[in-house]
Amino acid sequence: MESRLKVLGHPVHPMLVMFPVALLVTGTLFDVVDTVGGPDFLAEVAYWNITVGLVGGLLAAAAGAFDLLAIPAGTRAKRVALTHAAANVAVILLFAAVWAVRLNAESRAAGGALIAIEVVGVAILGISAWLGGELVDRLGVGVDRDAGLDAPSSLRPAAASRPMGEVR
């Protein structure tokens, strides 16, 4: 099943997911290092990583929704995609809660309970990332119909001229 939302022939959702994943994981790592005695600035950097990670996560979710809605009901792909989406919503909600607590706090430092929430969020994110891989690698969601080892460039005129979302 080909992705519905593309830029220059490539699906948008996988282009966007790497940023929130990296930022949320890095924010969590910086909070852990800050808590065990790392440099004071790490808490502030972690807070901003989480902030930008949440924005990126919402953008990635919006792009992913296009593909989710196109998956036929009653398929394994739909069940996996719904689980993937639910896990990502849980991650966004957990990190949003951490962000909200830190927003008006005197210090951007996370502390034990907030770090525990972040670690749970990262664990769920890892499961969700695996589910995303399952969708693409095993179930072919988001894969171009012309995919193959000798497929022509997605920038060739025929592919680039297709309207966004058009499936051949």
Short mmCIF file of N, CA and C in Angstrom, two decimals:
data_model
loop_
_atom_site.label_atom_id
_atom_site.label_comp_id
_atom_site.label_asym_id
_atom_site.label_seq_id
_atom_site.Cartn_x
_atom_site.Cartn_y
_atom_site.Cartn_z
N MET A 1 0.83 -1.18 0.00
CA MET A 1 0.00 0.00 0.00
C MET A 1 0.88 1.24 0.00
N GLU A 2 0.72 2.04 -0.99
CA GLU A 2 1.52 3.24 -1.16
C GLU A 2 1.06 4.35 -0.20
N SER A 3 2.01 5.12 0.29
CA SER A 3 1.70 6.21 1.20
C SER A 3 0.83 7.26 0.51
N ARG A 4 -0.07 7.87 1.25
CA ARG A 4 -0.98 8.88 0.71
C ARG A 4 -0.39 10.28 0.70
N LEU A 5 0.54 10.56 1.59
CA LEU A 5 1.12 11.89 1.71
C LEU A 5 2.60 11.82 1.36
N LYS A 6 2.96 12.44 0.21
CA LYS A 6 4.34 12.34 -0.28
C LYS A 6 4.89 13.72 -0.63
N VAL A 7 6.22 13.81 -0.60
CA VAL A 7 6.95 14.96 -1.10
C VAL A 7 8.03 14.42 -2.02
N LEU A 8 8.03 14.87 -3.25
CA LEU A 8 9.00 14.42 -4.26
C LEU A 8 9.05 12.90 -4.35
N GLY A 9 7.89 12.28 -4.23
CA GLY A 9 7.79 10.83 -4.39
C GLY A 9 8.08 10.00 -3.15
N HIS A 10 8.39 10.64 -2.03
CA HIS A 10 8.71 9.90 -0.80
C HIS A 10 7.67 10.19 0.28
N PRO A 11 7.30 9.16 1.05
CA PRO A 11 6.31 9.35 2.11
C PRO A 11 6.81 10.34 3.17
N VAL A 12 5.92 11.20 3.64
CA VAL A 12 6.27 12.24 4.60
C VAL A 12 6.42 11.67 6.02
N HIS A 13 5.55 10.76 6.41
CA HIS A 13 5.56 10.26 7.79
C HIS A 13 6.93 9.75 8.23
N PRO A 14 7.58 8.85 7.48
CA PRO A 14 8.89 8.39 7.95
C PRO A 14 9.96 9.48 7.95
N MET A 15 9.77 10.51 7.13
CA MET A 15 10.73 11.63 7.15
C MET A 15 10.63 12.41 8.45
N LEU A 16 9.43 12.44 9.04
CA LEU A 16 9.21 13.26 10.23
C LEU A 16 9.46 12.53 11.54
N VAL A 17 9.32 11.20 11.57
CA VAL A 17 9.38 10.49 12.86
C VAL A 17 10.76 10.49 13.50
N MET A 18 11.81 10.59 12.71
CA MET A 18 13.15 10.50 13.30
C MET A 18 13.45 11.64 14.26
N PHE A 19 12.89 12.82 14.00
CA PHE A 19 13.19 13.97 14.85
C PHE A 19 12.57 13.85 16.24
N PRO A 20 11.27 13.60 16.36
CA PRO A 20 10.74 13.47 17.72
C PRO A 20 11.32 12.27 18.47
N VAL A 21 11.57 11.18 17.79
CA VAL A 21 12.16 10.02 18.47
C VAL A 21 13.52 10.42 19.05
N ALA A 22 14.36 11.01 18.23
CA ALA A 22 15.71 11.39 18.69
C ALA A 22 15.64 12.44 19.80
N LEU A 23 14.77 13.42 19.65
CA LEU A 23 14.70 14.49 20.65
C LEU A 23 14.15 14.01 21.99
N LEU A 24 13.13 13.17 21.96
CA LEU A 24 12.55 12.68 23.21
C LEU A 24 13.51 11.74 23.93
N VAL A 25 14.18 10.87 23.18
CA VAL A 25 15.16 9.96 23.80
C VAL A 25 16.33 10.76 24.35
N THR A 26 16.83 11.72 23.58
CA THR A 26 17.96 12.54 24.04
C THR A 26 17.57 13.38 25.25
N GLY A 27 16.37 13.94 25.24
CA GLY A 27 15.89 14.69 26.40
C GLY A 27 15.88 13.84 27.66
N THR A 28 15.42 12.61 27.51
CA THR A 28 15.40 11.69 28.65
C THR A 28 16.81 11.38 29.13
N LEU A 29 17.71 11.11 28.20
CA LEU A 29 19.11 10.83 28.57
C LEU A 29 19.74 12.02 29.28
N PHE A 30 19.49 13.23 28.76
CA PHE A 30 20.03 14.43 29.40
C PHE A 30 19.47 14.61 30.82
N ASP A 31 18.19 14.30 31.01
CA ASP A 31 17.62 14.39 32.35
C ASP A 31 18.25 13.39 33.30
N VAL A 32 18.51 12.19 32.83
CA VAL A 32 19.16 11.18 33.67
C VAL A 32 20.56 11.65 34.04
N VAL A 33 21.31 12.12 33.05
CA VAL A 33 22.68 12.59 33.32
C VAL A 33 22.65 13.78 34.28
N ASP A 34 21.72 14.70 34.08
CA ASP A 34 21.59 15.85 34.99
C ASP A 34 21.32 15.39 36.42
N THR A 35 20.46 14.41 36.57
CA THR A 35 20.07 13.93 37.90
C THR A 35 21.23 13.25 38.62
N VAL A 36 22.09 12.57 37.89
CA VAL A 36 23.22 11.89 38.54
C VAL A 36 24.46 12.77 38.67
N GLY A 37 24.29 14.07 38.44
CA GLY A 37 25.39 14.99 38.70
C GLY A 37 26.03 15.61 37.48
N GLY A 38 25.39 15.54 36.36
CA GLY A 38 25.93 16.16 35.15
C GLY A 38 25.84 17.68 35.21
N PRO A 39 26.30 18.32 34.17
CA PRO A 39 26.27 19.79 34.13
C PRO A 39 24.84 20.33 34.27
N ASP A 40 24.71 21.47 34.94
CA ASP A 40 23.41 22.06 35.23
C ASP A 40 22.60 22.40 33.98
N PHE A 41 23.26 22.76 32.90
CA PHE A 41 22.54 23.18 31.70
C PHE A 41 21.78 22.03 31.02
N LEU A 42 22.10 20.79 31.37
CA LEU A 42 21.46 19.65 30.70
C LEU A 42 19.95 19.61 30.95
N ALA A 43 19.50 20.02 32.12
CA ALA A 43 18.06 20.02 32.40
C ALA A 43 17.33 20.98 31.45
N GLU A 44 17.92 22.13 31.22
CA GLU A 44 17.32 23.11 30.29
C GLU A 44 17.32 22.57 28.87
N VAL A 45 18.42 21.96 28.46
CA VAL A 45 18.50 21.39 27.12
C VAL A 45 17.50 20.25 26.97
N ALA A 46 17.37 19.43 28.01
CA ALA A 46 16.39 18.34 27.98
C ALA A 46 14.98 18.87 27.82
N TYR A 47 14.66 19.93 28.55
CA TYR A 47 13.33 20.54 28.46
C TYR A 47 13.05 20.99 27.03
N TRP A 48 14.02 21.65 26.40
CA TRP A 48 13.80 22.14 25.03
C TRP A 48 13.79 21.00 24.02
N ASN A 49 14.56 19.94 24.27
CA ASN A 49 14.46 18.75 23.41
C ASN A 49 13.06 18.17 23.46
N ILE A 50 12.50 18.09 24.66
CA ILE A 50 11.14 17.56 24.81
C ILE A 50 10.14 18.49 24.14
N THR A 51 10.32 19.79 24.29
CA THR A 51 9.41 20.76 23.66
C THR A 51 9.38 20.57 22.15
N VAL A 52 10.55 20.56 21.54
CA VAL A 52 10.62 20.41 20.07
C VAL A 52 10.20 19.00 19.66
N GLY A 53 10.52 18.00 20.48
CA GLY A 53 10.10 16.63 20.20
C GLY A 53 8.58 16.49 20.18
N LEU A 54 7.91 17.20 21.08
CA LEU A 54 6.44 17.16 21.09
C LEU A 54 5.86 17.80 19.84
N VAL A 55 6.41 18.93 19.43
CA VAL A 55 5.93 19.58 18.21
C VAL A 55 6.16 18.66 17.01
N GLY A 56 7.36 18.10 16.92
CA GLY A 56 7.66 17.16 15.83
C GLY A 56 6.78 15.92 15.88
N GLY A 57 6.49 15.44 17.08
CA GLY A 57 5.62 14.28 17.23
C GLY A 57 4.22 14.54 16.72
N LEU A 58 3.71 15.74 16.98
CA LEU A 58 2.38 16.09 16.48
C LEU A 58 2.37 16.19 14.95
N LEU A 59 3.43 16.74 14.39
CA LEU A 59 3.52 16.80 12.91
C LEU A 59 3.62 15.39 12.32
N ALA A 60 4.43 14.54 12.93
CA ALA A 60 4.55 13.16 12.44
C ALA A 60 3.23 12.42 12.56
N ALA A 61 2.51 12.66 13.66
CA ALA A 61 1.20 12.02 13.85
C ALA A 61 0.21 12.46 12.78
N ALA A 62 0.22 13.73 12.45
CA ALA A 62 -0.68 14.23 11.41
C ALA A 62 -0.37 13.56 10.07
N ALA A 63 0.90 13.44 9.74
CA ALA A 63 1.28 12.78 8.49
C ALA A 63 0.93 11.29 8.54
N GLY A 64 1.14 10.65 9.68
CA GLY A 64 0.81 9.24 9.83
C GLY A 64 -0.67 8.97 9.72
N ALA A 65 -1.49 9.93 10.12
CA ALA A 65 -2.94 9.76 10.05
C ALA A 65 -3.41 9.56 8.61
N PHE A 66 -2.74 10.21 7.66
CA PHE A 66 -3.10 10.03 6.25
C PHE A 66 -2.96 8.57 5.84
N ASP A 67 -1.85 7.95 6.23
CA ASP A 67 -1.62 6.55 5.88
C ASP A 67 -2.55 5.63 6.68
N LEU A 68 -2.75 5.92 7.96
CA LEU A 68 -3.62 5.11 8.81
C LEU A 68 -5.03 5.03 8.22
N LEU A 69 -5.56 6.15 7.80
CA LEU A 69 -6.92 6.18 7.27
C LEU A 69 -7.06 5.42 5.95
N ALA A 70 -5.96 5.23 5.24
CA ALA A 70 -6.01 4.55 3.95
C ALA A 70 -5.88 3.03 4.07
N ILE A 71 -5.51 2.54 5.25
CA ILE A 71 -5.33 1.09 5.42
C ILE A 71 -6.70 0.43 5.51
N PRO A 72 -6.92 -0.60 4.72
CA PRO A 72 -8.24 -1.26 4.73
C PRO A 72 -8.58 -1.86 6.10
N ALA A 73 -9.84 -1.70 6.49
CA ALA A 73 -10.33 -2.26 7.75
C ALA A 73 -10.29 -3.78 7.69
N GLY A 74 -10.16 -4.40 8.86
CA GLY A 74 -10.19 -5.85 8.94
C GLY A 74 -8.88 -6.52 8.58
N THR A 75 -7.82 -5.74 8.36
CA THR A 75 -6.52 -6.32 8.00
C THR A 75 -5.60 -6.30 9.22
N ARG A 76 -4.58 -7.15 9.18
CA ARG A 76 -3.57 -7.12 10.25
C ARG A 76 -2.88 -5.77 10.26
N ALA A 77 -2.66 -5.21 9.07
CA ALA A 77 -2.02 -3.89 8.98
C ALA A 77 -2.81 -2.83 9.74
N LYS A 78 -4.12 -2.87 9.65
CA LYS A 78 -4.95 -1.88 10.36
C LYS A 78 -4.81 -2.06 11.86
N ARG A 79 -4.80 -3.32 12.33
CA ARG A 79 -4.66 -3.58 13.77
C ARG A 79 -3.30 -3.10 14.28
N VAL A 80 -2.26 -3.41 13.54
CA VAL A 80 -0.91 -2.98 13.93
C VAL A 80 -0.82 -1.45 13.89
N ALA A 81 -1.38 -0.84 12.86
CA ALA A 81 -1.33 0.62 12.72
C ALA A 81 -2.08 1.31 13.85
N LEU A 82 -3.21 0.76 14.25
CA LEU A 82 -3.96 1.36 15.36
C LEU A 82 -3.20 1.23 16.67
N THR A 83 -2.52 0.10 16.87
CA THR A 83 -1.70 -0.08 18.07
C THR A 83 -0.52 0.89 18.04
N HIS A 84 0.11 1.02 16.89
CA HIS A 84 1.21 1.97 16.68
C HIS A 84 0.76 3.39 17.00
N ALA A 85 -0.39 3.78 16.47
CA ALA A 85 -0.92 5.12 16.70
C ALA A 85 -1.25 5.34 18.17
N ALA A 86 -1.89 4.35 18.81
CA ALA A 86 -2.24 4.47 20.23
C ALA A 86 -0.99 4.60 21.10
N ALA A 87 0.03 3.83 20.77
CA ALA A 87 1.29 3.92 21.52
C ALA A 87 1.90 5.31 21.37
N ASN A 88 1.86 5.85 20.17
CA ASN A 88 2.41 7.19 19.94
C ASN A 88 1.61 8.27 20.66
N VAL A 89 0.31 8.12 20.71
CA VAL A 89 -0.52 9.07 21.47
C VAL A 89 -0.14 8.99 22.95
N ALA A 90 0.06 7.78 23.47
CA ALA A 90 0.47 7.62 24.86
C ALA A 90 1.80 8.31 25.12
N VAL A 91 2.74 8.16 24.21
CA VAL A 91 4.06 8.79 24.34
C VAL A 91 3.90 10.32 24.37
N ILE A 92 3.13 10.85 23.45
CA ILE A 92 2.93 12.30 23.40
C ILE A 92 2.28 12.79 24.69
N LEU A 93 1.28 12.07 25.19
CA LEU A 93 0.62 12.48 26.42
C LEU A 93 1.56 12.42 27.63
N LEU A 94 2.37 11.37 27.71
CA LEU A 94 3.31 11.26 28.83
C LEU A 94 4.33 12.41 28.81
N PHE A 95 4.92 12.65 27.65
CA PHE A 95 5.91 13.72 27.57
C PHE A 95 5.26 15.10 27.69
N ALA A 96 4.03 15.25 27.24
CA ALA A 96 3.32 16.52 27.41
C ALA A 96 3.08 16.79 28.89
N ALA A 97 2.78 15.75 29.66
CA ALA A 97 2.60 15.91 31.10
C ALA A 97 3.90 16.36 31.77
N VAL A 98 4.99 15.73 31.37
CA VAL A 98 6.31 16.11 31.91
C VAL A 98 6.61 17.56 31.53
N TRP A 99 6.36 17.90 30.30
CA TRP A 99 6.60 19.27 29.82
C TRP A 99 5.76 20.28 30.60
N ALA A 100 4.49 19.98 30.81
CA ALA A 100 3.59 20.90 31.50
C ALA A 100 4.05 21.14 32.94
N VAL A 101 4.51 20.10 33.61
CA VAL A 101 5.00 20.26 34.99
C VAL A 101 6.23 21.17 35.00
N ARG A 102 7.09 21.02 34.02
CA ARG A 102 8.33 21.79 33.98
C ARG A 102 8.15 23.20 33.43
N LEU A 103 7.05 23.44 32.75
CA LEU A 103 6.83 24.72 32.06
C LEU A 103 6.99 25.91 33.00
N ASN A 104 6.32 25.91 34.11
CA ASN A 104 6.35 27.05 35.04
C ASN A 104 7.13 26.77 36.32
N ALA A 105 7.88 25.69 36.32
CA ALA A 105 8.66 25.35 37.51
C ALA A 105 9.84 26.31 37.67
N GLU A 106 10.30 26.46 38.90
CA GLU A 106 11.47 27.31 39.15
C GLU A 106 12.69 26.79 38.42
N SER A 107 12.81 25.50 38.37
CA SER A 107 13.94 24.86 37.70
C SER A 107 13.40 23.94 36.61
N ARG A 108 14.14 23.82 35.54
CA ARG A 108 13.73 22.91 34.46
C ARG A 108 14.12 21.46 34.78
N ALA A 109 14.78 21.24 35.91
CA ALA A 109 15.22 19.89 36.28
C ALA A 109 14.02 18.97 36.46
N ALA A 110 14.21 17.72 36.04
CA ALA A 110 13.09 16.78 36.03
C ALA A 110 12.88 16.10 37.38
N GLY A 111 13.88 15.51 37.95
CA GLY A 111 13.68 14.77 39.19
C GLY A 111 13.16 13.36 38.95
N GLY A 112 13.09 12.57 40.01
CA GLY A 112 12.80 11.14 39.94
C GLY A 112 11.51 10.74 39.27
N ALA A 113 10.38 11.30 39.70
CA ALA A 113 9.08 10.88 39.16
C ALA A 113 8.95 11.25 37.69
N LEU A 114 9.39 12.46 37.34
CA LEU A 114 9.29 12.87 35.93
C LEU A 114 10.21 12.03 35.04
N ILE A 115 11.38 11.72 35.53
CA ILE A 115 12.29 10.86 34.75
C ILE A 115 11.68 9.47 34.59
N ALA A 116 11.03 8.96 35.62
CA ALA A 116 10.37 7.65 35.51
C ALA A 116 9.30 7.69 34.41
N ILE A 117 8.54 8.78 34.35
CA ILE A 117 7.54 8.92 33.29
C ILE A 117 8.21 8.97 31.92
N GLU A 118 9.31 9.70 31.83
CA GLU A 118 10.05 9.78 30.57
C GLU A 118 10.57 8.40 30.14
N VAL A 119 11.10 7.64 31.08
CA VAL A 119 11.63 6.31 30.75
C VAL A 119 10.50 5.40 30.25
N VAL A 120 9.35 5.47 30.89
CA VAL A 120 8.19 4.70 30.42
C VAL A 120 7.81 5.16 29.01
N GLY A 121 7.82 6.47 28.79
CA GLY A 121 7.52 7.00 27.46
C GLY A 121 8.49 6.50 26.40
N VAL A 122 9.78 6.49 26.73
CA VAL A 122 10.79 6.00 25.79
C VAL A 122 10.60 4.50 25.53
N ALA A 123 10.24 3.74 26.54
CA ALA A 123 9.99 2.30 26.35
C ALA A 123 8.82 2.09 25.40
N ILE A 124 7.74 2.83 25.61
CA ILE A 124 6.59 2.72 24.71
C ILE A 124 6.97 3.17 23.30
N LEU A 125 7.80 4.21 23.22
CA LEU A 125 8.27 4.69 21.92
C LEU A 125 9.07 3.61 21.19
N GLY A 126 9.86 2.85 21.92
CA GLY A 126 10.61 1.75 21.30
C GLY A 126 9.68 0.68 20.74
N ILE A 127 8.65 0.36 21.49
CA ILE A 127 7.65 -0.62 21.01
C ILE A 127 6.95 -0.07 19.77
N SER A 128 6.58 1.19 19.83
CA SER A 128 5.90 1.81 18.69
C SER A 128 6.78 1.86 17.46
N ALA A 129 8.06 2.13 17.66
CA ALA A 129 9.00 2.15 16.52
C ALA A 129 9.08 0.76 15.89
N TRP A 130 9.11 -0.28 16.72
CA TRP A 130 9.12 -1.64 16.18
C TRP A 130 7.84 -1.89 15.38
N LEU A 131 6.71 -1.45 15.91
CA LEU A 131 5.44 -1.62 15.18
C LEU A 131 5.46 -0.88 13.85
N GLY A 132 6.06 0.31 13.83
CA GLY A 132 6.20 1.05 12.59
C GLY A 132 7.04 0.29 11.58
N GLY A 133 8.11 -0.32 12.06
CA GLY A 133 8.93 -1.17 11.18
C GLY A 133 8.16 -2.36 10.67
N GLU A 134 7.35 -2.94 11.52
CA GLU A 134 6.50 -4.07 11.11
C GLU A 134 5.54 -3.64 10.00
N LEU A 135 4.98 -2.44 10.14
CA LEU A 135 4.05 -1.94 9.12
C LEU A 135 4.74 -1.80 7.76
N VAL A 136 5.94 -1.25 7.77
CA VAL A 136 6.64 -1.02 6.50
C VAL A 136 7.30 -2.30 5.98
N ASP A 137 8.12 -2.93 6.83
CA ASP A 137 8.94 -4.04 6.37
C ASP A 137 8.17 -5.34 6.13
N ARG A 138 7.18 -5.62 6.96
CA ARG A 138 6.45 -6.89 6.82
C ARG A 138 5.12 -6.73 6.10
N LEU A 139 4.46 -5.58 6.32
CA LEU A 139 3.11 -5.42 5.79
C LEU A 139 3.05 -4.49 4.58
N GLY A 140 4.16 -3.86 4.24
CA GLY A 140 4.23 -3.05 3.02
C GLY A 140 3.46 -1.74 3.06
N VAL A 141 3.12 -1.26 4.24
CA VAL A 141 2.41 0.01 4.34
C VAL A 141 3.39 1.14 4.03
N GLY A 142 2.99 2.03 3.16
CA GLY A 142 3.82 3.16 2.79
C GLY A 142 4.84 2.84 1.71
N VAL A 143 4.82 1.63 1.18
CA VAL A 143 5.80 1.22 0.18
C VAL A 143 5.23 1.47 -1.21
N ASP A 144 6.03 2.10 -2.05
CA ASP A 144 5.64 2.40 -3.42
C ASP A 144 5.41 1.12 -4.21
N ARG A 145 4.41 1.13 -5.05
CA ARG A 145 4.11 -0.06 -5.86
C ARG A 145 5.25 -0.44 -6.80
N ASP A 146 6.05 0.55 -7.18
CA ASP A 146 7.16 0.30 -8.10
C ASP A 146 8.45 -0.04 -7.36
N ALA A 147 8.38 -0.26 -6.05
CA ALA A 147 9.58 -0.53 -5.26
C ALA A 147 10.27 -1.79 -5.75
N GLY A 148 11.57 -1.76 -5.71
CA GLY A 148 12.38 -2.92 -6.10
C GLY A 148 13.83 -2.51 -6.19
N LEU A 149 14.71 -3.49 -6.31
CA LEU A 149 16.13 -3.20 -6.32
C LEU A 149 16.57 -2.38 -7.53
N ASP A 150 15.83 -2.44 -8.62
CA ASP A 150 16.16 -1.66 -9.81
C ASP A 150 15.08 -0.63 -10.15
N ALA A 151 14.30 -0.20 -9.16
CA ALA A 151 13.24 0.77 -9.40
C ALA A 151 13.84 2.09 -9.87
N PRO A 152 13.14 2.77 -10.77
CA PRO A 152 13.63 4.07 -11.21
C PRO A 152 13.50 5.12 -10.10
N SER A 153 14.18 6.22 -10.26
CA SER A 153 14.15 7.30 -9.28
C SER A 153 12.73 7.82 -9.08
N SER A 154 12.43 8.19 -7.84
CA SER A 154 11.12 8.78 -7.56
C SER A 154 11.01 10.18 -8.15
N LEU A 155 12.12 10.71 -8.62
CA LEU A 155 12.11 12.04 -9.24
C LEU A 155 11.87 11.99 -10.75
N ARG A 156 11.69 10.77 -11.28
CA ARG A 156 11.42 10.68 -12.72
C ARG A 156 10.10 11.40 -13.00
N PRO A 157 9.94 11.95 -14.17
CA PRO A 157 8.76 12.76 -14.48
C PRO A 157 7.42 12.07 -14.20
N ALA A 158 7.28 10.81 -14.49
CA ALA A 158 5.98 10.13 -14.30
C ALA A 158 5.61 10.08 -12.82
N ALA A 159 6.57 9.80 -11.94
CA ALA A 159 6.28 9.71 -10.51
C ALA A 159 6.10 11.09 -9.90
N ALA A 160 6.96 12.03 -10.29
CA ALA A 160 6.90 13.36 -9.70
C ALA A 160 5.67 14.13 -10.15
N SER A 161 5.12 13.79 -11.29
CA SER A 161 3.97 14.55 -11.79
C SER A 161 2.64 14.06 -11.24
N ARG A 162 2.65 12.90 -10.56
CA ARG A 162 1.40 12.41 -9.96
C ARG A 162 0.96 13.35 -8.86
N PRO A 163 -0.32 13.64 -8.76
CA PRO A 163 -0.80 14.47 -7.66
C PRO A 163 -0.55 13.77 -6.32
N MET A 164 -0.35 14.59 -5.29
CA MET A 164 -0.10 14.05 -3.95
C MET A 164 -1.27 13.15 -3.56
N GLY A 165 -0.93 11.94 -3.13
CA GLY A 165 -1.96 11.01 -2.66
C GLY A 165 -2.50 10.09 -3.74
N GLU A 166 -2.16 10.37 -5.02
CA GLU A 166 -2.67 9.51 -6.08
C GLU A 166 -1.94 8.17 -6.05
N VAL A 167 -2.69 7.11 -6.12
CA VAL A 167 -2.14 5.77 -6.13
C VAL A 167 -2.39 5.16 -7.50
N ARG A 168 -1.33 4.58 -8.07
CA ARG A 168 -1.50 3.92 -9.36
C ARG A 168 -1.95 2.51 -9.18
#
